[in-house]
XYZ file of C-alpha atoms in Angstrom:
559
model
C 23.812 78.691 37.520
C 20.156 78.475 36.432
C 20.664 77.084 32.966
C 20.395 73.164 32.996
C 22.636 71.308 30.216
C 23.166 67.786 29.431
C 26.636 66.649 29.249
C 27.146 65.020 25.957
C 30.661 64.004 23.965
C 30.466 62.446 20.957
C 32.840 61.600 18.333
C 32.222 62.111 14.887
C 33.252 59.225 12.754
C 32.409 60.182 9.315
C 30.852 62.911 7.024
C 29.343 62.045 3.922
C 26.352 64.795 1.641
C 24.049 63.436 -0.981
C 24.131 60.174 -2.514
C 26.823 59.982 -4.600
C 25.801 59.613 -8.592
C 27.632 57.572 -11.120
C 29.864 59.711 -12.530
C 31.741 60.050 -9.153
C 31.605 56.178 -8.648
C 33.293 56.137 -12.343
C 35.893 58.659 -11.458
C 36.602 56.342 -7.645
C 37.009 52.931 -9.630
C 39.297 54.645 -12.307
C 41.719 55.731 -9.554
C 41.294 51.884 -7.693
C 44.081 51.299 -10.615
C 46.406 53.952 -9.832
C 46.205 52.846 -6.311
C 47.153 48.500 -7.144
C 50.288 49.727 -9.413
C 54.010 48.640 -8.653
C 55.468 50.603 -4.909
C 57.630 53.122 -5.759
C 61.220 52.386 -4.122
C 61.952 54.819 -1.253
C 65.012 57.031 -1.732
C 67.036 56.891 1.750
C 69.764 59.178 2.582
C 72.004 58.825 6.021
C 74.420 60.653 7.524
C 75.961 59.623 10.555
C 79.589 58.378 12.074
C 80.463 55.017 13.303
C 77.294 54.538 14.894
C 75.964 54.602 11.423
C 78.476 52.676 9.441
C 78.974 50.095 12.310
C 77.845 46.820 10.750
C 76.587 48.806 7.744
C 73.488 50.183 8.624
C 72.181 51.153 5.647
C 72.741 47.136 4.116
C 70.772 46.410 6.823
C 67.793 48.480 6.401
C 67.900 47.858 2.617
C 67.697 44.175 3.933
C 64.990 44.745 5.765
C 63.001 46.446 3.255
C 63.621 43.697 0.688
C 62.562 41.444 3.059
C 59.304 43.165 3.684
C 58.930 43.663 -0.133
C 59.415 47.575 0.215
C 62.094 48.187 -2.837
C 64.204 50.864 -1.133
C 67.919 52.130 -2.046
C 69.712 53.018 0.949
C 73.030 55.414 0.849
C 75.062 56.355 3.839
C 77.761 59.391 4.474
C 79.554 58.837 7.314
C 82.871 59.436 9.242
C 84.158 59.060 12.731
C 82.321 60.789 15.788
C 80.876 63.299 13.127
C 78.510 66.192 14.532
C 75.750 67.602 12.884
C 77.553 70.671 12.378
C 79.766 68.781 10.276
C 77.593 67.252 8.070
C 75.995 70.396 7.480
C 79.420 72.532 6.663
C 80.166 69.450 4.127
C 76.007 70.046 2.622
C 76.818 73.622 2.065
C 80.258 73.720 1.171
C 80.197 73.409 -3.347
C 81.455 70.083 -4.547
C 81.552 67.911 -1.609
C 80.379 64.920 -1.593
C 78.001 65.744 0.677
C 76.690 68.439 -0.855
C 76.582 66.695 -4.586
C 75.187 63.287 -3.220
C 72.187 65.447 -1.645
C 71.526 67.622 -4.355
C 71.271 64.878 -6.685
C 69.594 62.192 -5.801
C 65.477 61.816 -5.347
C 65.097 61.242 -1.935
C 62.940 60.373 0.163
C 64.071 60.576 3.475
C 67.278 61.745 5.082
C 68.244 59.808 8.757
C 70.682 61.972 10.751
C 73.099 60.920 13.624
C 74.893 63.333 16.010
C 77.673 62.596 17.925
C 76.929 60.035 20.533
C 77.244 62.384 23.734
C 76.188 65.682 22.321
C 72.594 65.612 22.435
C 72.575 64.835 26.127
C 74.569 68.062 27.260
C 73.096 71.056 28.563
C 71.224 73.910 25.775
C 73.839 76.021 27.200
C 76.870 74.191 25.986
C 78.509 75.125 22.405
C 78.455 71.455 21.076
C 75.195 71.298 21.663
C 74.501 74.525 20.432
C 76.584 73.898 17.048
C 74.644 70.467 16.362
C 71.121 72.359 16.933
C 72.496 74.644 14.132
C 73.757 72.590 12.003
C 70.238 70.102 12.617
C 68.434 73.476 11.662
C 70.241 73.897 8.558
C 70.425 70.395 7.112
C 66.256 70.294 8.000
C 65.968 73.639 5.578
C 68.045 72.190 2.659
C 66.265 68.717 3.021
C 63.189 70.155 3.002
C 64.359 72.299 0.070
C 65.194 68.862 -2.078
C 61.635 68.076 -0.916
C 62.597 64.827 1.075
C 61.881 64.303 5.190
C 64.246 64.460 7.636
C 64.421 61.571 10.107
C 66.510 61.989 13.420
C 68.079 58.799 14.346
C 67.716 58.797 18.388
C 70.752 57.416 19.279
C 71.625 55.183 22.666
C 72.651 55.787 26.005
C 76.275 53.826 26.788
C 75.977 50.361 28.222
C 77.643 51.537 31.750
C 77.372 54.979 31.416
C 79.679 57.724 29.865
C 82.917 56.959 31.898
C 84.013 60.710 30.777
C 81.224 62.259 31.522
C 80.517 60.448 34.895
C 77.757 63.554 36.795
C 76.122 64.021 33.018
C 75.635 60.427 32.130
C 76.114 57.724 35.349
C 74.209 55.088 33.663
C 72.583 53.993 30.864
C 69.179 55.079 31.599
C 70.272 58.795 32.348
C 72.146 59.091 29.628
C 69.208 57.417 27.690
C 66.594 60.312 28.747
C 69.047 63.022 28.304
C 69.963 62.134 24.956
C 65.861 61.407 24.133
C 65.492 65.181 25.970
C 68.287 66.492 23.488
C 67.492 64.757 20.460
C 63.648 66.254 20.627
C 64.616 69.399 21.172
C 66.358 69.173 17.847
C 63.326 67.935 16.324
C 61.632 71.214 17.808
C 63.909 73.747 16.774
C 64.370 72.034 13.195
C 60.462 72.055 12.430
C 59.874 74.630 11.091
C 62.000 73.604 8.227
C 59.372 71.290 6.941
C 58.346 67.489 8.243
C 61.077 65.760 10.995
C 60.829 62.711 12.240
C 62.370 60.847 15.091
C 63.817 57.373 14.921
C 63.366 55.955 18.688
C 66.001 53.465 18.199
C 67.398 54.258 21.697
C 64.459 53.701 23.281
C 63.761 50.745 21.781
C 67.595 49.862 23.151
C 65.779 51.204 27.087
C 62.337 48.770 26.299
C 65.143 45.494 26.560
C 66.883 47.450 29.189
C 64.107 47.582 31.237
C 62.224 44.337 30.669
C 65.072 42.319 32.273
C 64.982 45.153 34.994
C 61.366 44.257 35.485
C 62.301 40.275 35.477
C 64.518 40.591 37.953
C 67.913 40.737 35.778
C 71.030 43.015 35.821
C 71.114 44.842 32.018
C 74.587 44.985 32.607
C 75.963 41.625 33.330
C 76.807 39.888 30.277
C 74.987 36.890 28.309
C 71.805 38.900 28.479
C 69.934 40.753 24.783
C 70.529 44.320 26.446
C 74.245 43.252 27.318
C 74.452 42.028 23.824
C 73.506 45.294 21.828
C 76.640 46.565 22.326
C 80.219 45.825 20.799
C 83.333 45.146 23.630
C 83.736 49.111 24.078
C 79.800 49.275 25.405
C 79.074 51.638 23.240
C 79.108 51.113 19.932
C 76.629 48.681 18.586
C 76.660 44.837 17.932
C 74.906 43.442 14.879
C 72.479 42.833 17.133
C 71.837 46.460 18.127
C 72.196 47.401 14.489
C 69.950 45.557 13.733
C 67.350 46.762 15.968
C 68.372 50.071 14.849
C 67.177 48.803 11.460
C 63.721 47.757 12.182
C 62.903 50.317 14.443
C 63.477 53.317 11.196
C 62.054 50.406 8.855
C 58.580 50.651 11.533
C 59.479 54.506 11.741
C 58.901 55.498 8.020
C 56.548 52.817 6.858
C 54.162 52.330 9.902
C 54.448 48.595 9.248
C 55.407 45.889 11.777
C 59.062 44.104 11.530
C 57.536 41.249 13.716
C 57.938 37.872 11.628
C 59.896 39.381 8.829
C 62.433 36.806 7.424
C 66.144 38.105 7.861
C 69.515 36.960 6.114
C 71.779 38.240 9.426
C 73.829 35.916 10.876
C 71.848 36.471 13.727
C 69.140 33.735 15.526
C 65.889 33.308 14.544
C 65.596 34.093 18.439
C 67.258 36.953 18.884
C 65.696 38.205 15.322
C 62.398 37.641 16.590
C 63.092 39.464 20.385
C 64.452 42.227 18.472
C 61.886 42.417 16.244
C 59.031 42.420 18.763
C 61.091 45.029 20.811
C 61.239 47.614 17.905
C 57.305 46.777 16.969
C 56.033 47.765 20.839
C 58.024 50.994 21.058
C 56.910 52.453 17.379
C 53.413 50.877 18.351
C 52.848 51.181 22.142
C 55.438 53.046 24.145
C 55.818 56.205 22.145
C 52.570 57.976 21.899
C 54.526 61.511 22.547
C 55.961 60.916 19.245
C 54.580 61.465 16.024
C 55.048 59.981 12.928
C 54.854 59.948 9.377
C 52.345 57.460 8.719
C 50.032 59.400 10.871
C 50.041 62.134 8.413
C 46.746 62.180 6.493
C 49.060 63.412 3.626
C 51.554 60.685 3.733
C 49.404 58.012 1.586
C 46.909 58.504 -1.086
C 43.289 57.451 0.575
C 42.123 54.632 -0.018
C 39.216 53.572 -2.715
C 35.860 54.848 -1.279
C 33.334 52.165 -0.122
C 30.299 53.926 -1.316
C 27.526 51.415 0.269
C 29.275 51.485 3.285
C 28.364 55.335 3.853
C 25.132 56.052 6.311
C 22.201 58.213 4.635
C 21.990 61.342 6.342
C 24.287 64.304 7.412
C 26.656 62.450 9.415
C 27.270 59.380 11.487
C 28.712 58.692 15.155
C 30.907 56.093 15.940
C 29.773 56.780 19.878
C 28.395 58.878 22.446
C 28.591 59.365 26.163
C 26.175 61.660 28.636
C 25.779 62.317 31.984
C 23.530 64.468 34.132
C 19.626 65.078 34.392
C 17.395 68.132 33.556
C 17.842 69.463 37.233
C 21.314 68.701 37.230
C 24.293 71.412 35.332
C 27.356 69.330 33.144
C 28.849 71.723 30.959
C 32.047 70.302 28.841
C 34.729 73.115 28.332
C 37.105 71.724 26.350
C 38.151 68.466 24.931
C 41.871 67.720 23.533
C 42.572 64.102 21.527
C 45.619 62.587 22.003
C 47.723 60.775 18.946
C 46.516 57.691 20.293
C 42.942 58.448 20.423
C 42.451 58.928 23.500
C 39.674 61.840 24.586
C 40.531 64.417 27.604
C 37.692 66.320 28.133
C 37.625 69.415 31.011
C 34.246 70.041 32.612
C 32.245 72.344 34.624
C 29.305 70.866 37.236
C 26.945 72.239 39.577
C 28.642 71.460 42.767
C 25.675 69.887 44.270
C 24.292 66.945 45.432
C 22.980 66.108 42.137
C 26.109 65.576 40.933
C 26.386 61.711 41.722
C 26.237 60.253 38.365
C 28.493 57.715 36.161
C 29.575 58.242 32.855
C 31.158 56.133 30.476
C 31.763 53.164 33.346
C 33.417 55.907 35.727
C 31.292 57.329 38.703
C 31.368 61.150 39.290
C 31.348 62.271 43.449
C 28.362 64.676 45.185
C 29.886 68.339 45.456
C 31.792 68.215 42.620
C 32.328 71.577 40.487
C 34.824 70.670 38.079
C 36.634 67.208 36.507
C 39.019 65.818 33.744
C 37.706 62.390 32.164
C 39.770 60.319 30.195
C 38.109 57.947 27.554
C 39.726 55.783 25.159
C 39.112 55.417 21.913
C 36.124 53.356 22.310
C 34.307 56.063 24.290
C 34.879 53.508 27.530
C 36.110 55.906 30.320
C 39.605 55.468 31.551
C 39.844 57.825 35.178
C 38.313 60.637 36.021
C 39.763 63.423 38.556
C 37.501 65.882 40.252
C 37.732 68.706 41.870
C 35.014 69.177 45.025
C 33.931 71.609 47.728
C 32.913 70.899 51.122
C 28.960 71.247 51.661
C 28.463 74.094 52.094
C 27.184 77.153 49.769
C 29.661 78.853 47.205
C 29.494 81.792 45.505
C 29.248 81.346 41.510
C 32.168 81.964 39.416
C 33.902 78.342 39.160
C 34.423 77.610 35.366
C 36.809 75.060 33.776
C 39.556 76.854 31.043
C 41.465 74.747 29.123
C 43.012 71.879 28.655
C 46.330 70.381 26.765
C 48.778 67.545 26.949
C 52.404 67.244 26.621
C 54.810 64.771 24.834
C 54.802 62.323 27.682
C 51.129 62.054 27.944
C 50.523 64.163 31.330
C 47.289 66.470 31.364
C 47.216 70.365 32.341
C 43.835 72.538 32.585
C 43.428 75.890 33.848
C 40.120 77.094 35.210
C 38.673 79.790 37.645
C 37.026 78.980 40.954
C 34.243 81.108 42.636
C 35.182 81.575 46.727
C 32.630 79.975 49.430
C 30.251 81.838 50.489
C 31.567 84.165 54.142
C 31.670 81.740 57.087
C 31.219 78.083 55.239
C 32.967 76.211 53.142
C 37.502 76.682 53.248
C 37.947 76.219 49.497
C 38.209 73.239 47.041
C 39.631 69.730 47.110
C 41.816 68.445 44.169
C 40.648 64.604 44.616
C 42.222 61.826 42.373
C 42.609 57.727 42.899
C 46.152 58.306 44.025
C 47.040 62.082 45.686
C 44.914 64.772 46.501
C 45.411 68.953 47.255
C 43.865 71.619 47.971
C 43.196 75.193 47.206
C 41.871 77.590 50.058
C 40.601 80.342 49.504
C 39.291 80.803 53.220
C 41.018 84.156 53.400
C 38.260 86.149 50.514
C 36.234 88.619 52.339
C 32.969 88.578 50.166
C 32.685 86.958 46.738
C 36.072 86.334 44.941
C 37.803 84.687 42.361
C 40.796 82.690 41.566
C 42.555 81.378 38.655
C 44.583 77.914 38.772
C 46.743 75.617 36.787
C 47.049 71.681 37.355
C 48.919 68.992 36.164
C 47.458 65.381 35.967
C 49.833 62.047 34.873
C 48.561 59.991 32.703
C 47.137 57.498 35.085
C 45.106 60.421 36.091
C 46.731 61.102 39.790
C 47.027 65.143 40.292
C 50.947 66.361 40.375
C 50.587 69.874 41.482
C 48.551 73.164 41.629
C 48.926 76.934 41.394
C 46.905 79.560 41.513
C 47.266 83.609 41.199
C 47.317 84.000 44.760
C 47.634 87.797 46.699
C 44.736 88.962 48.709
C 42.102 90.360 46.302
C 41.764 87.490 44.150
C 39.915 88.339 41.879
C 41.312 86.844 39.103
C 41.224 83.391 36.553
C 42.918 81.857 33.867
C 41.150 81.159 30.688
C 43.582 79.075 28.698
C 46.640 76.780 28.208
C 48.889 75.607 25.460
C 51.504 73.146 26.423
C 55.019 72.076 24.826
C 56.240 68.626 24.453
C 58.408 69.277 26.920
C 55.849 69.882 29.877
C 56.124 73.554 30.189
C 53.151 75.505 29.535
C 51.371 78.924 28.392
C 48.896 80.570 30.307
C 46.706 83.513 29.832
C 43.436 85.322 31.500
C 43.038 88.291 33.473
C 43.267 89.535 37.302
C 41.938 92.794 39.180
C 43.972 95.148 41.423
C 46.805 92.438 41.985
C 48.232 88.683 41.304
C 50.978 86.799 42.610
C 52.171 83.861 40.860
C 54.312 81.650 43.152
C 56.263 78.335 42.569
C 54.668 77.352 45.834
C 56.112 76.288 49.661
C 59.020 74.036 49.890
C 59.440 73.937 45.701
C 62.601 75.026 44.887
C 61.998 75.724 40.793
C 60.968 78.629 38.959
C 60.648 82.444 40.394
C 57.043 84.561 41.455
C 55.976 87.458 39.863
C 53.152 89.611 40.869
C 51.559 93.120 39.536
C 49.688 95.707 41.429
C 47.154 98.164 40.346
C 45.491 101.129 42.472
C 42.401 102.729 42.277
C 39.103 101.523 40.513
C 40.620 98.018 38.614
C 38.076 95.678 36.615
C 40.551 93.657 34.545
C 44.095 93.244 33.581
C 45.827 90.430 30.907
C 48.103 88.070 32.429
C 50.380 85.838 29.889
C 52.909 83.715 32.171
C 54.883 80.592 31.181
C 55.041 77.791 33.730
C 57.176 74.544 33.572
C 56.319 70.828 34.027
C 57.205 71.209 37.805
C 54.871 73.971 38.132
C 58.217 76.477 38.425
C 56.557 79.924 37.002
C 59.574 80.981 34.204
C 58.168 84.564 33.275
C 55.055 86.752 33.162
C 53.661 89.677 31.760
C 51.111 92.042 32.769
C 49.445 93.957 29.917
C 46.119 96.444 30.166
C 44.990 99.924 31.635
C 42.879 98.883 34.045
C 39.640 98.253 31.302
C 37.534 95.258 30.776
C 40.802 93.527 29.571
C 41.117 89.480 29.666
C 43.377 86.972 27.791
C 41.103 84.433 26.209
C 43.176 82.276 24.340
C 46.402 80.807 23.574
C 48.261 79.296 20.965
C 51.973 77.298 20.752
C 52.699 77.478 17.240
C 56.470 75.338 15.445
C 56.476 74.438 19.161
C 58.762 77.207 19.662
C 56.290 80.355 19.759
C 52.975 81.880 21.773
């Protein structure tokens, strides 16, 4: 590369034009009044079974709202071990209660509860399949009455389901299925307008796991986790309602339950612990999550501080560089996670003018491409590199993409140049805790190849692929990832790719395409899963200057 850059990422903190004039100051304070009047109460609408109307739920979060001095009216529709599917066939069916409580009241939000087992059982199975439907139609009228849906993550059984013993052998794998299950409702009910999830089962797993991490057993009694739970282990205590409570209270307002004043007949204690446990899984443990207080269009903004804007164009809350004028840092892409954390993909020279820190974190000689994770404060969190041996290298390495998934893990795609005939074997995948490799000692003359990786969120590489077969020639441009960890690739390839799951991995399939004669590029669009499994491909083009450049997930359900 013979063009030197500077690697620069800043973060752009606010935008503000001319200085305002009076008549926009007048217009600001008038609305200052608007903002100070009396809340509004919040309309609440749930439908559940007994996991709902154990303990009354809804009392409880009413309670909890007075107490925070959020006026709220809380109703509840409920019946035993009710499905989805249920409570949707009661919304649509004329003159039900159901179906005349929704249509005419004001609300706000709707919280619904499945079943307690069925979100946990395979996409394959018709329960599960009848609650997705039935989530899919309740989202579309509750969107219609212009009120949020909320799904009410329910909790894994104390001991396990003891009638579904392979599904569910404990509480924590019956808590992660049922978290798998209930998201994928979320997913396949959003495009019906705004849903929410309630983790109250994971807040349930945060107590479960503490006393794990202290040394305890969750399931011997006398303990909080223990506690949760009524005498059958799996319906809920007023304890575990009540966390139930606070955790949608922190859910739909964004505020903190910690210290609020109760009238349970429960301890201050156990109150507090419950409290606190609710606050750090909203707060802290559920970044994968969104909610509706992060919405920009949730709350009105706040009154404008007029002084407090910068003269000028714009102002920068920080920035981070790296590299000299006779060293090459070129920044791909960048992705921001809901927590504010910055991911940024980057392209270097491969040199030994590479050696440089940024942000607190050093960066290695021979390095050609990295991922760097900063926080919000722009101090950086890990980097991972990819390097080459020292040798020379034939140009063509460029970083793609890069997304994130629900859990926080990191993919990229980029396209690496081969080394030059008789030196270097390929490129090293180097990070604090594992490290891979891609060899490409095989390319006769100057080839190309196109990868995927997956970083966790400590920054520790999980796997690579690549479009293998012997021609190379070939790289992927660009990645869009679901929550779920499975991914979207697209870019192009020559006379012929193979896409394999890799030695010794027993997911996914390979695919592969072959062209003859005189080839310059073909589109690839493949889907790959969070274990690096490929799930399908296509091969599209007529042997032109075709390339995929980019791609999109759109409702989380399309590409």
């Amino acid at each position: 590369m013979s063009a030197k850059r500077l690697l620069v990422i800043s973060i752009l903190a606010l935008f503000c034009f001319s200085p305002m004039q009076g008549p926009l100051s007048s217009h600001l304070q008038a609305d200052d009044g608007v903002l100070e009047s009396s809340p509004v109460s919040l309309e609440i609408l749930m439908m559940g079974n007994s996991y709902t109307s154990a303990n009354s739920l809804d009392n409880l979060i009413d309670g909890v709202m007075t107490d925070a001095s959020k006026p709220a009216n809380v109703t509840s529709l409920t019946g035993g071990g009710m499905r989805l599917s249920q409570h949707s066939s009661n919304v649509g069916t004329a003159s039900h209660q159901w179906n005349t409580t929704l249509n005419n009241g004001a609300w706000n939000w709707v919280v619904l509860q499945d079943q307690s087992q069925i979100p946990g059982f395979p996409r394959a199975h018709q329960e599960w399949i009848n609650s997705k439907n039935g989530a899919v139609q309740l989202a579309q009228t509750i969107d219609d009455k212009g009120a949020d849906s909320v799904l009410m993550m329910t909790w894994g059984r104390r001991d396990g389901d003891s009638v579904n013993t392979q599904r569910f052998p404990d509480f924590s794998t019956m808590q992660d299925e049922l978290e798998a299950g209930y998201l994928d409702y979320r997913d396949n009910m959003s495009s019906h307008g705004d849903v929410w999830v309630a983790p109250v089962g994971l807040a349930f797993e945060h107590i479960h796991d503490r006393i794990v991490a202290d040394g305890g057993t969750p399931t011997n009694s006398g303990n909080l986790f223990y506690d949760l739970y009524s005498s059958d282990g799996s319906h809920p205590s007023l304890s575990g309602s009540y966390l139930a409570a606070v955790v949608i209270y922190a859910t739909i307002t964004g505020d903190d339950p910690v210290g609020l004043s109760h009238s349970t007949s429960l301890s201050n204690s156990v109150v507090l612990e419950l409290q606190q446990a609710a606050s750090a899984t909203v707060f802290n443990e559920t970044s994968h999550l969104d909610y509706p207080w992060q919405s920009n269009n949730q709350n009105p903004l706040p009154p404008i501080n007029l002084s407090a804007i910068p003269d000028g164009a714009m102002a920068f809350d920080w920035i981070q560089q790296s590299g000299t004028d006779d060293s090459d840092f070129i920044i791909n892409d960048v992705v921001v996670s809901p927590t504010g954390d910055i991911f940024a993909l980057g392209t270097a020279s491969g040199d030994d003018k590479t050696d440089h820190t940024i942000g607190g974190c050093d960066l290695p000689e021979l390095l050609f491409l990295f991922v760097v994770k900063y926080n919000s404060n722009g101090v950086c969190d890990w980097t991972a590199n990819i390097t080459g041996d020292d040798a020379e290298y034939n140009s063509g390495w460029n970083g793609g993409d890069i997304s994130l998934d629900g859990q926080g893990n990191v993919y990229i795609t980029g396209t690496l140049g081969s080394p030059k005939t008789g030196q270097g074997t390929g490129y090293y995948f180097d990070s604090w805790g594992k490290s891979g490799k891609i060899d490409m000692s095989n390319c006769n003359g100057d080839c190309t190849i196109g990868f995927v990786a997956k970083l966790d969120s400590l920054g520790q590489w999980e796997w690579t692929r690549d479009g293998g077969a012997s021609n190379y020639g070939h790289g992927f441009n660009s990645i869009d990832t679901f929550q779920n960890g499975s991914s979207i690739i697209t870019g192009y390839y020559g006379n012929d790719i193979l896409l394999n799951s890799g030695v010794g991995v027993q997911v996914g399939s390979s695919y592969s395409d072959s062209r003859q004669g005189t080839v310059s590029k073909n589109i690839v669009v493949a889907m790959i899963d969070k274990n690096g499994g490929w799930q399908w491909a296509s091969f599209l083009g007529s042997n032109g200057n075709d390339a995929g450049h980019d791609v999109n997930i759109y409702d989380n359900n399309y590409a």
